[in-house]
XYZ file of C-alpha atoms in Angstrom:
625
model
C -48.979 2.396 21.260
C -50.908 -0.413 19.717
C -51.898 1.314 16.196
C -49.573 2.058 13.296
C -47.428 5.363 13.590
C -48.699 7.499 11.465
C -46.459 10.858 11.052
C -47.832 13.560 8.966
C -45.381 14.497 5.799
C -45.191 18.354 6.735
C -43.604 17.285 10.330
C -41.388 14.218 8.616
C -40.193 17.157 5.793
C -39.427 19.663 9.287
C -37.500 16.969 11.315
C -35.505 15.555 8.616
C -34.810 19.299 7.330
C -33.306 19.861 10.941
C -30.297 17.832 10.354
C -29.877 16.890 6.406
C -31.622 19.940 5.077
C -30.264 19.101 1.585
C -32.474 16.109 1.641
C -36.136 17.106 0.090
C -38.649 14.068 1.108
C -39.780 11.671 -1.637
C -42.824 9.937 -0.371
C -43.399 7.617 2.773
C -42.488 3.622 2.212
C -44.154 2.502 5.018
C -45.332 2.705 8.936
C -45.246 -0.080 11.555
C -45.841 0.455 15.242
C -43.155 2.501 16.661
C -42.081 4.820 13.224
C -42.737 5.157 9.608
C -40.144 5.295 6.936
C -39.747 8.011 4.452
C -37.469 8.291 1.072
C -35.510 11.398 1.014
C -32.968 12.403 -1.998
C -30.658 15.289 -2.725
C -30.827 14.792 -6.614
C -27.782 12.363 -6.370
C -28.724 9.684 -4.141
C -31.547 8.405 -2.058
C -32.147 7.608 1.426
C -34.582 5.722 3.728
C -35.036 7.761 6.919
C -37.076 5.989 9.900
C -39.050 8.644 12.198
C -39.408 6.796 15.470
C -41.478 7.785 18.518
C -39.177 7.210 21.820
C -40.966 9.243 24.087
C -44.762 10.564 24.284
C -45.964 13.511 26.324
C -47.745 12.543 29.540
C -51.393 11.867 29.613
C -53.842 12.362 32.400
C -57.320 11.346 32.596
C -59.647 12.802 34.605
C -58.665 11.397 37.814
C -55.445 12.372 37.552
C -53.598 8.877 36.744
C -50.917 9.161 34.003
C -52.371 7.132 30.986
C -48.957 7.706 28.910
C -47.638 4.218 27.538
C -43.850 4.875 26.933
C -41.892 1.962 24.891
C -38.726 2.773 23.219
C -38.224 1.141 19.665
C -35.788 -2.399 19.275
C -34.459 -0.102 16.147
C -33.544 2.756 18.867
C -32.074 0.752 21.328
C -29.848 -1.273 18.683
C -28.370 2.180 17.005
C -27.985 3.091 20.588
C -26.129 0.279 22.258
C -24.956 -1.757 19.211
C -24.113 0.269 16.573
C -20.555 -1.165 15.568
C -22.496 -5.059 15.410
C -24.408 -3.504 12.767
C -21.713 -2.223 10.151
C -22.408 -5.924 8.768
C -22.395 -7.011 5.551
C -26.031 -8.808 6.233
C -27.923 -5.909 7.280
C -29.102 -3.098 5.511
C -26.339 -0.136 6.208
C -27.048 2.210 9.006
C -25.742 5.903 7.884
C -26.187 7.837 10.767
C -29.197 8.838 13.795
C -29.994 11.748 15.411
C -32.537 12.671 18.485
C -34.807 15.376 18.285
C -36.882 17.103 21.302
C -40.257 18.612 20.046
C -40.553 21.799 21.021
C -44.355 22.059 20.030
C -46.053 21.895 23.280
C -49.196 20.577 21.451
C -47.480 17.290 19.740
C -48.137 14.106 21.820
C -44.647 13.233 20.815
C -41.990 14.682 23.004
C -38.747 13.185 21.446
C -38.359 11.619 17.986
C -35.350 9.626 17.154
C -34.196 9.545 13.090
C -32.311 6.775 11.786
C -30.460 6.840 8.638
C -30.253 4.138 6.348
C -29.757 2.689 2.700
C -32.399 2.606 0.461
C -33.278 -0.751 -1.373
C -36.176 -0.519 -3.416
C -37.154 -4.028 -3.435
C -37.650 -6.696 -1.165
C -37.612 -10.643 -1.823
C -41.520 -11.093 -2.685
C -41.295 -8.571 -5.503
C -38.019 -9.732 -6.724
C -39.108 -13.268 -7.591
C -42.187 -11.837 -8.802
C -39.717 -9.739 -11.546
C -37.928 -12.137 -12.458
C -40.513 -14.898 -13.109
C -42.408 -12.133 -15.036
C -39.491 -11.749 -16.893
C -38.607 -15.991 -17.627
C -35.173 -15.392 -15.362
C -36.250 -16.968 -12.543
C -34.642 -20.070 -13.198
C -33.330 -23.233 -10.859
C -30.371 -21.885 -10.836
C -30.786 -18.607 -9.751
C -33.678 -20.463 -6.475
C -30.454 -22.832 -5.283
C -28.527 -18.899 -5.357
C -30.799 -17.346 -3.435
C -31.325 -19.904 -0.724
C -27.780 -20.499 -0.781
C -27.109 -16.569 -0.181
C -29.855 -16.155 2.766
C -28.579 -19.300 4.353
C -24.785 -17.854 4.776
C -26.301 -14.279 5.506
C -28.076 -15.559 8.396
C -25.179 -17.579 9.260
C -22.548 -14.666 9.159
C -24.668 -12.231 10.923
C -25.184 -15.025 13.689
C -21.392 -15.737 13.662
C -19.906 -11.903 13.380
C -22.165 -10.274 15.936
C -24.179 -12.679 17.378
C -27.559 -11.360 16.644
C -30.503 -13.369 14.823
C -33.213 -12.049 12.770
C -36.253 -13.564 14.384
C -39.012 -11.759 12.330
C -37.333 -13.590 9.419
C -39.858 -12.966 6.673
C -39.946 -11.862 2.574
C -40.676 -8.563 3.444
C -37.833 -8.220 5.967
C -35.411 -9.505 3.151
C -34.169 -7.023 0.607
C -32.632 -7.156 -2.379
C -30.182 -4.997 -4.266
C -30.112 -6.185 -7.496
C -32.591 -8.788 -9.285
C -32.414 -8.199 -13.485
C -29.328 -9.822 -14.455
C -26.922 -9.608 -12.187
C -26.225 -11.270 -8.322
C -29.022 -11.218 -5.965
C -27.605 -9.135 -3.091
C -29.468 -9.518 0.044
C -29.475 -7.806 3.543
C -32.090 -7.818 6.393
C -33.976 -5.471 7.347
C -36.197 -4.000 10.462
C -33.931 -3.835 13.323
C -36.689 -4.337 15.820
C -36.564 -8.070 14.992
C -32.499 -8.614 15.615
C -32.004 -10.263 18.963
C -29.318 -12.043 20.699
C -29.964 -16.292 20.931
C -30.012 -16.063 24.782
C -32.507 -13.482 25.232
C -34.949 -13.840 22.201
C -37.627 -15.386 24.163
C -41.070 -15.211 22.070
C -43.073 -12.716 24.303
C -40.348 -10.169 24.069
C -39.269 -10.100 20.857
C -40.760 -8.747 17.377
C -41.563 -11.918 15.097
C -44.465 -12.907 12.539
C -46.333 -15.893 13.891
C -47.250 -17.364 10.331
C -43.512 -17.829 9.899
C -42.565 -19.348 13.426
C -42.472 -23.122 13.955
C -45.293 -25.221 16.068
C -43.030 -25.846 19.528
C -43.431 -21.720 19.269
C -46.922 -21.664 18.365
C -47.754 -24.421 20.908
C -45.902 -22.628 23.498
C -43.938 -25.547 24.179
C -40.610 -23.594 23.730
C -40.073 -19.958 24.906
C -37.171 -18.483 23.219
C -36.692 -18.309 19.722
C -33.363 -19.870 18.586
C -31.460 -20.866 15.627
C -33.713 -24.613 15.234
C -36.340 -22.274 15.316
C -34.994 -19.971 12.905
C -34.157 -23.329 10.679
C -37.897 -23.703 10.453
C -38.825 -19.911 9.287
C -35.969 -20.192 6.833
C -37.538 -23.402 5.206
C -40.866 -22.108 5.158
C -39.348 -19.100 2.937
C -37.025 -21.982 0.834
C -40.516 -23.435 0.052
C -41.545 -19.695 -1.331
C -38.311 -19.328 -2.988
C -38.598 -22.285 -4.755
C -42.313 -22.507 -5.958
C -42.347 -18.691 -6.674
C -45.551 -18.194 -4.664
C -46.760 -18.621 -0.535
C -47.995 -21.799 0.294
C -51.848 -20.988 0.280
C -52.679 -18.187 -1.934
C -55.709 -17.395 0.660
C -55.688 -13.594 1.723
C -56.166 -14.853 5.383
C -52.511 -16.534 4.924
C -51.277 -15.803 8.467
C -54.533 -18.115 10.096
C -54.626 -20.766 7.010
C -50.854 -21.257 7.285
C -50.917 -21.798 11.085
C -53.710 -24.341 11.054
C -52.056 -26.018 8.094
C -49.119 -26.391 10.141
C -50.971 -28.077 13.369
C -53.037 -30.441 10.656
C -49.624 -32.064 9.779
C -50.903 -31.742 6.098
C -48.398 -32.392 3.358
C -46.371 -29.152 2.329
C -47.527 -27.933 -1.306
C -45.373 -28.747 -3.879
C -45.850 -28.410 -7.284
C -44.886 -31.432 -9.499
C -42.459 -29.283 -11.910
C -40.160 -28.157 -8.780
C -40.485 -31.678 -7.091
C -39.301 -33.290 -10.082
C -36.566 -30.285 -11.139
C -35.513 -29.524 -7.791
C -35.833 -32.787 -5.680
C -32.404 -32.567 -3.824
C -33.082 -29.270 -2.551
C -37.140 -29.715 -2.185
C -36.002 -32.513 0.481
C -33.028 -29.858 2.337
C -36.431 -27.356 2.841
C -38.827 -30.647 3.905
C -36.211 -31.313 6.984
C -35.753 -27.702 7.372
C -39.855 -27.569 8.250
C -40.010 -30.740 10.711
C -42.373 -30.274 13.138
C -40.562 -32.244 15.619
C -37.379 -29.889 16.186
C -34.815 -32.649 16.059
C -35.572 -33.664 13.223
C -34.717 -30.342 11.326
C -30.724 -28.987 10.700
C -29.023 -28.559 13.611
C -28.779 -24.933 12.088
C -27.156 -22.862 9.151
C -23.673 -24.607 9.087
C -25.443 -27.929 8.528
C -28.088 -26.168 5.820
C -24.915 -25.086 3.793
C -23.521 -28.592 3.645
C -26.227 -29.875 2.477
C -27.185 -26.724 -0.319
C -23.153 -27.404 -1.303
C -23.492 -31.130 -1.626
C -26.634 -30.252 -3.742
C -24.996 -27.790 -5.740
C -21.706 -29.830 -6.626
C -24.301 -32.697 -7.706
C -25.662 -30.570 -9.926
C -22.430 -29.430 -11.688
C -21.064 -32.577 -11.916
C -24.437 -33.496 -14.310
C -23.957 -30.268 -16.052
C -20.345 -30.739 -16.365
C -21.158 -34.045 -17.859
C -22.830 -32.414 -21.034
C -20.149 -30.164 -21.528
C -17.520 -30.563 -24.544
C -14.095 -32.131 -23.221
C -12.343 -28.377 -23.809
C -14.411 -26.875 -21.709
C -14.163 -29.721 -19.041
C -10.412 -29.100 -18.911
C -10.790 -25.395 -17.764
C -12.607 -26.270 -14.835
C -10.419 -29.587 -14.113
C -8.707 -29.963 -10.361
C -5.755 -27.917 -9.829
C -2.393 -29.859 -10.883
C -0.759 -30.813 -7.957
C 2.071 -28.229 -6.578
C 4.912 -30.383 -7.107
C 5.091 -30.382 -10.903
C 3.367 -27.132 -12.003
C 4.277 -24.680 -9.084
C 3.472 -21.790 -11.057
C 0.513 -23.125 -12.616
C -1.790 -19.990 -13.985
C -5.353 -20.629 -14.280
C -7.681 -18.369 -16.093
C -11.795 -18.030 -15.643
C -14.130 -18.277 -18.700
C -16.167 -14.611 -17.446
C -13.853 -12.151 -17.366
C -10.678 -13.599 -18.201
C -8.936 -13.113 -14.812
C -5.771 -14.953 -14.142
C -5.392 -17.106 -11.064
C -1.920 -18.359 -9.656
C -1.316 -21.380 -7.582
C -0.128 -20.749 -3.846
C 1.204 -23.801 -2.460
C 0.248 -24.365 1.098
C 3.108 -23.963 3.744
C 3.472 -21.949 7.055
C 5.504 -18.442 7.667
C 6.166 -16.210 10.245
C 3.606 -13.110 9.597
C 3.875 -9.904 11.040
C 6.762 -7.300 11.475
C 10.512 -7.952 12.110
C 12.517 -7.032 14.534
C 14.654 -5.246 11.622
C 11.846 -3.462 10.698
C 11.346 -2.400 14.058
C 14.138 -1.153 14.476
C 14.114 0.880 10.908
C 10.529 2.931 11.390
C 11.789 3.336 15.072
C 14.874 4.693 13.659
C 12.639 6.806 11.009
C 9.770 7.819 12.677
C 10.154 7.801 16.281
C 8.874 6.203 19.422
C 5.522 7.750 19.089
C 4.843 7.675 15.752
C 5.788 3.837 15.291
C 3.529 3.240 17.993
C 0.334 5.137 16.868
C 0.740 3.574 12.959
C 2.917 0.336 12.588
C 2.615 -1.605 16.574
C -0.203 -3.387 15.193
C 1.723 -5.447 13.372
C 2.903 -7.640 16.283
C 3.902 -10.077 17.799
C 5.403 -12.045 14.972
C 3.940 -15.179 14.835
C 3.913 -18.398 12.821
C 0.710 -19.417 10.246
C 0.101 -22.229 8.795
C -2.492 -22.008 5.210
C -4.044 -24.088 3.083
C -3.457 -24.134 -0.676
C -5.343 -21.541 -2.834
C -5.550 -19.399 -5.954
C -5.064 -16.102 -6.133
C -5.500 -13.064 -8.672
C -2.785 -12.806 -10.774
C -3.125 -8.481 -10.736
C -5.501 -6.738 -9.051
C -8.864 -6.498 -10.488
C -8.823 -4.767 -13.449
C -11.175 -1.341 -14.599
C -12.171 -3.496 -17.840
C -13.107 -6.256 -15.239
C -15.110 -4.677 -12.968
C -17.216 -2.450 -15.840
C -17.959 -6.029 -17.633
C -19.648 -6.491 -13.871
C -21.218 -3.468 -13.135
C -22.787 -3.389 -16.605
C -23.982 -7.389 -16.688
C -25.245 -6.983 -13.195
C -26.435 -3.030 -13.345
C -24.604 -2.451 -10.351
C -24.478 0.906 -8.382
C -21.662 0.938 -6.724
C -21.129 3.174 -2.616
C -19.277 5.817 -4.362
C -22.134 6.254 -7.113
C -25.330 5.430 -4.589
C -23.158 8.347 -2.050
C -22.240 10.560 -4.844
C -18.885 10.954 -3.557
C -15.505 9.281 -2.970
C -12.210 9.951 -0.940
C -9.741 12.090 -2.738
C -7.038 14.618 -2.753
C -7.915 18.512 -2.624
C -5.468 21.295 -3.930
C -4.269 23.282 -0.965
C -5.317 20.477 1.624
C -3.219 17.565 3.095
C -5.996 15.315 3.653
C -7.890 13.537 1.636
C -11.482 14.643 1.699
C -15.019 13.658 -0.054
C -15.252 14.828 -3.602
C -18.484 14.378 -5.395
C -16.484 14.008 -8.436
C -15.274 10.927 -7.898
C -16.263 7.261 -8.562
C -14.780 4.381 -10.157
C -16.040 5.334 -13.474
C -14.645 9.273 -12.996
C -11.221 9.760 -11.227
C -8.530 12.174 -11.899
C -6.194 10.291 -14.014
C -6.436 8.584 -17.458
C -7.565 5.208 -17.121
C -7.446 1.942 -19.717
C -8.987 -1.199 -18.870
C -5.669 -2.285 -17.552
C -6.021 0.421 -14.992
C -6.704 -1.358 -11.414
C -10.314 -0.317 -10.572
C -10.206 2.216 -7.371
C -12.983 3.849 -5.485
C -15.066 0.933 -4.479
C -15.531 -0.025 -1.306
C -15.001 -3.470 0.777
C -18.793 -4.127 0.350
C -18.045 -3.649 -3.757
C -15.386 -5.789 -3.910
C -17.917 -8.723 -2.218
C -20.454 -7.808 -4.747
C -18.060 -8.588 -7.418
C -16.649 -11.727 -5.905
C -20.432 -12.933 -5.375
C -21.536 -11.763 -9.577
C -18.635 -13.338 -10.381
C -19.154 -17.008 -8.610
C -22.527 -16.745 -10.080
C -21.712 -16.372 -13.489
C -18.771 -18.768 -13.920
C -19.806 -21.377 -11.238
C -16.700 -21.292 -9.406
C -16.389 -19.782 -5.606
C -14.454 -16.294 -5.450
C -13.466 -14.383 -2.606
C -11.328 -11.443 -0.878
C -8.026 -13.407 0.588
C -7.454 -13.029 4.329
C -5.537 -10.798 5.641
C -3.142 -14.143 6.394
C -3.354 -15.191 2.734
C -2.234 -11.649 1.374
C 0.717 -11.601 3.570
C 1.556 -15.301 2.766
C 1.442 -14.667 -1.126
C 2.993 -11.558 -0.962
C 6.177 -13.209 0.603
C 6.417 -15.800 -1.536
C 8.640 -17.902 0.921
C 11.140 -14.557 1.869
C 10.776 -13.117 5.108
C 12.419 -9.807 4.302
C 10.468 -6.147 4.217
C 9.643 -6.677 0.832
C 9.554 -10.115 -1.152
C 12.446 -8.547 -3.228
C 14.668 -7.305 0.595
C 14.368 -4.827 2.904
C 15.256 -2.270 0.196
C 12.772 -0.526 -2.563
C 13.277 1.216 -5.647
C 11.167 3.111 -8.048
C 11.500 -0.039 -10.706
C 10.190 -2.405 -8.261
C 6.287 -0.337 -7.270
C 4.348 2.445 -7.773
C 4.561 4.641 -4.886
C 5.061 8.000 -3.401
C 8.649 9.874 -3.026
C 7.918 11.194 0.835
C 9.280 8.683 3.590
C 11.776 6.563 1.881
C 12.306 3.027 3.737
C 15.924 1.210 3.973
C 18.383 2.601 1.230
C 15.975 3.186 -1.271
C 15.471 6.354 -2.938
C 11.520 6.257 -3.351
C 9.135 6.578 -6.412
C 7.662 9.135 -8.137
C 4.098 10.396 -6.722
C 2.323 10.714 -10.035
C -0.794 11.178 -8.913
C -2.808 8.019 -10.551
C -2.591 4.703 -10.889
C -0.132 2.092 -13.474
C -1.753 -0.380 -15.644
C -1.303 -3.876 -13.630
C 1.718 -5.961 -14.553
C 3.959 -3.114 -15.111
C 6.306 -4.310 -12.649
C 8.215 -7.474 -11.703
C 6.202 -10.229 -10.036
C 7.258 -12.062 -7.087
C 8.442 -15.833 -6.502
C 4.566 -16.664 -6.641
C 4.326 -15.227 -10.190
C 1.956 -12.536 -8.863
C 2.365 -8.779 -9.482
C 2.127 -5.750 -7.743
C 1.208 -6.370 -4.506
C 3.626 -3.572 -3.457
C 2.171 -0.156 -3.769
C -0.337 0.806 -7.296
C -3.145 0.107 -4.915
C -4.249 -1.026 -1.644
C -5.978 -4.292 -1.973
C -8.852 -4.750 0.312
C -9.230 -8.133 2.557
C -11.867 -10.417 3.638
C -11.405 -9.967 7.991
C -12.293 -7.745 10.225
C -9.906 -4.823 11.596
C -8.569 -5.487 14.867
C -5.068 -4.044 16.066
C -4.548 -6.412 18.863
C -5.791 -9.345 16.715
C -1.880 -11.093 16.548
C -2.051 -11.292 20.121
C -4.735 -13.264 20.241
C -5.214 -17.474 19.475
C -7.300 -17.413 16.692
C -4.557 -15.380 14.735
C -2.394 -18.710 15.868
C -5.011 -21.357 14.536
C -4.380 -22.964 10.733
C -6.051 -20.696 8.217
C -6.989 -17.358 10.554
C -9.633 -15.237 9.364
C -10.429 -12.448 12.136
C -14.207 -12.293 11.970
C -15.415 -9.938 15.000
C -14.708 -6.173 14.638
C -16.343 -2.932 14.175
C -16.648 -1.396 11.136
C -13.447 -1.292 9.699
C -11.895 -4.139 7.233
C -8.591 -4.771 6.908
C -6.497 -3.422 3.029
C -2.651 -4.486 2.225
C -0.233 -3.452 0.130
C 0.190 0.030 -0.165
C -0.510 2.959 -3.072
C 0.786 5.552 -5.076
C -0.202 8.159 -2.751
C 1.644 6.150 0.108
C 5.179 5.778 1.497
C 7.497 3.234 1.026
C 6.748 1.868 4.541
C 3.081 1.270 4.196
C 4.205 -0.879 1.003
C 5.917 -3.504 3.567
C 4.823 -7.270 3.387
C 3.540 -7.181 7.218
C 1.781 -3.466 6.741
C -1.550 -3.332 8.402
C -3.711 -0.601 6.651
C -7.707 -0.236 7.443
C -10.721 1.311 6.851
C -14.505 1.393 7.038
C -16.329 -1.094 4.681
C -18.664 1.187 3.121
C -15.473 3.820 2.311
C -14.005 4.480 -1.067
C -11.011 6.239 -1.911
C -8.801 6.808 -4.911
C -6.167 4.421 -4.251
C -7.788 1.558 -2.968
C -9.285 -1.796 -5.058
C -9.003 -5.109 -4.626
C -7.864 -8.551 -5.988
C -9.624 -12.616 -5.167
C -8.613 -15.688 -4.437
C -10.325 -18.691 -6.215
C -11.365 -22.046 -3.829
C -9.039 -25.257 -4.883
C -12.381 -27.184 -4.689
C -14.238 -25.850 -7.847
């Protein structure tokens, strides 16, 4: 199967109809060599489905020899064998995938597989051709992008092991590109392969964007040097707002360019505006190997270097009263409760010292939900919080309250973000009659069942949210947000006591918000209300910060893993667990929860892309900016 696959609508409209028959198809984005994609919506959201052919019916000719030339798709084989690697924050989001047996004896496909996935209307190319239409594509906003495709390549690389080596504009898509961040996620699972086994023969790539020891065939496998190369070849894109040669033959010009040894293209505005990081891209596209980055972790050195160079000179020209905001944080010893506030949205940041603690569950509180729940239960739900074990963490600010409804609209609105539980049309939430939650498409963050002020803490958004948010945020204010660790949640929450809560092993309804069922210690539990309490309403702990018990689960930067204490990176200084499946860790508690799930050591989870009514969120702030 050499040509494009090229699916007639009518059988596209039949095969999706078979298993989302509330999905009516849109038009078809595109076809490559082993399936097309199609846009499907429902009238509240929209969809990219890929049609793939995984298995043809036989062909004979006329001597009888079977001329049938079976392949099965990288996409099908990644859904198939991979699919927790790819609940990642880098790649476009996989919904779901079904496989479908023709049972029209006259279609040369016999089985068609159908894979679910986000729809992002615009890639990288016609991004940057928005904005500069619009005068927004500014240095700035070039040093963000690289700086975001750089760390995307290097998470996805880190978390799951995978690279993207067909790494190419069109393969790079975008989320958001008027005002707000520039969200980006890969795309085209054919071209995700594991270091060790992406040799060049076997794996999808684009020539024009692979290095000469590829080209050459002096080196087989495609790694991350060779990765290093493809990325600067798309810095020198990003950065001059246009391909290197503008001939329509670009894939042949570009590859005899690059055996010429030519000098690379620069204009004389971006060498002179943007020499740091026109030299990072120059050493990215070496042609001798070893004289590029050793790979991403060395590329985002050097982008930060360049990027802290530039602030100080921008810094430089700013008034003396602004200077002050963004000063170094005082040292611990004479301000320990020192609040700092950022310029954007006027979020409140407190100083956490840096010490060590013992994190996890006691053997008090063992012995309480044993006492409470039983064997079994305590096993099934709270087990995962052990062994107890000592941390050690670097200094940091944190979020005063969770992150405010007022916040997160100023966000949504500046950036004209869409947020899961708007793009899905529904959100987690309780049902009269039922005790489960279920999916109501009447929820969202802007629509929940309660009154809310902009005090309110914003609920219904979903891990992948909450990184949008911390990402807007950085941009606008120049400062570097993110979710805390699960180790840094449990640290601040303490606040130096090692008790249940930071306040003793005993709650009351004065102390948090939550619900009345399953009482823990000698407390005699809150009132479920059914909503949310505007932030600060009760006492804050020996940190200064406030309700970290209950109100709202709080969602947190690692990965879910239950047996994650019991293993040495949970033991290392400043853990982060950063290999899972698709669920991320959330602290704290919620209205709608028990008094036990509101413990310090608590160990809640759930899938990244999920959004329920009692769950937001709250940052940390890096000491260095």
């Amino acid at each position: 199967m050499t040509d494009k696959f090229d699916l007639p609508l009518a059988i596209a409209e039949r095969l999706i109809g078979c298993f989302t028959p509330k999905y009516k198809l849109v038009r078809s984005l595109g076809a490559g060599t082993y399936g097309q994609v199609f846009l499907v919506e429902d009238g509240l959201k929209r969809v990219a489905v890929k049609i793939l052919c995984l298995e043809m019916r036989p062909e004979v000719n006329q001597e009888g020899e079977d001329q049938t030339r079976q392949s099965i798709s990288r996409d099908w084989h990644l859904v198939n064998a991979k699919w927790n690697l790819l609940h990642h924050a880098s790649l476009v989001r996989i919904r779901d995938y079904y496989r479908y047996e023709e049972s029209d004896p006259d279609s040369k496909v016999a089985v068609y597989g159908l894979i679910y996935m986000d729809y992002w209307p615009v890639n990288l190319k016609s991004c940057i051709r928005r904005l500069i239409k619009r005068e927004r594509y500014t240095p700035q906003r070039k040093r963000a992008i690289l700086s975001n495709l750089a760390e995307s390549l290097l998470r996805l690389k880190t978390d799951t092991g995978l690279l993207v080596t067909d790494l190419k504009p069109a393969n790079i898509l975008v989320n958001t590109c008027s005002k707000g961040p520039l969200t980006l996620a890969f795309a085209d699972l054919g071209g995700f392969h594991r270091e060790h086994v992406a040799e060049f023969r076997r794996v999808e790539t684009t020539q024009s964007y692979l290095p000469p020891e590829i080209l050459d065939k002096r080196q087989k496998v495609v790694d991350e040097k060779a990765l290093v190369y493809s990325f600067g070849l798309i810095g020198l894109f990003v950065l001059e707002g246009r391909r290197p040669t503008l001939d329509p033959d670009f894939e042949g010009k570009w590859q005899d360019y690059v055996r010429q040894g030519d000098e690379l293209p620069w204009s004389d505005e971006v060498r002179v505006e943007m020499a740091p990081c026109v030299a990072i891209i120059e050493r990215c596209l070496a042609k001798d190997r070893e004289a590029r980055f050793s790979g991403f972790v060395a590329i985002l050195e050097a982008l930060k270097e360049e990027h802290q160079a530039w602030r100080q000179r921008e810094q430089s020209r700013l008034k003396p009263r602004f200077q002050r905001r963004f000063a170094k944080p005082p040292s611990v010893s004479s301000v320990p409760k020192e609040i700092r506030k950022e310029p954007v949205t006027g979020m409140e940041f407190v100083w956490i010292p840096p010490g060590a603690f013992r994190m996890g569950q006691s053997r008090t509180e063992k012995s309480e939900l044993i006492s409470r729940l039983g064997e079994e239960k305590y096993r099934g739900a709270f087990s995962r919080e052990l062994p107890r074990h000592q941390v050690e963490l670097d200094g940091f600010w944190m979020g005063r309250y969770p992150v405010t409804w007022g916040q997160f609209a100023k966000f949504a609105q500046d950036a004209l973000y869409m947020t899961d539980a708007e793009r899905e049309g529904s959100a987690f939430g309780p049902v009269a009659g039922e005790e489960k939650w279920k999916l109501r498409d009447d929820l969202s963050w802007r629509k929940v069942d309660f009154k809310q002020s902009r005090q309110h803490p914003v609920v219904c958004v979903s891990w992948f949210d909450a990184k949008q948010f911390a990402a807007w945020l950085g941009q606008k204010s120049s400062m570097a947000f993110a979710l805390p660790s699960e180790a840094q949640w449990e640290y601040a929450c303490r606040a130096g006591t090692r008790r249940a809560y930071w306040f003793g092993d005993t709650i009351e309804a004065d102390q948090a918000h939550f619900a009345t069922q399953g009482v823990y210690g000698q407390g005699r539990g809150g009132e479920i209300g059914g909503e949310t309490m505007p932030v600060g309403r009760y006492p804050a702990n020996g940190f200064g910060l406030h309700d970290l018990h209950g109100n709202v689960w709080e969602w947190c930067e690692d990965y879910y893993d239950a047996r994650f204490y019991r293993k040495p990176e949970a033991k290392e200084k400043n853990p982060l667990c950063r290999k899972g499946g698709g669920y991320r860790v959330r602290r704290g508690g919620s209205w709608s929860f028990s008094a036990a799930h509101l413990r310090a050591s608590c160990r809640g989870r759930n899938y990244a892309d999920s959004r329920y009514l009692d769950v937001g969120f709250r940052l940390v702030l890096n000491p260095e900016t």
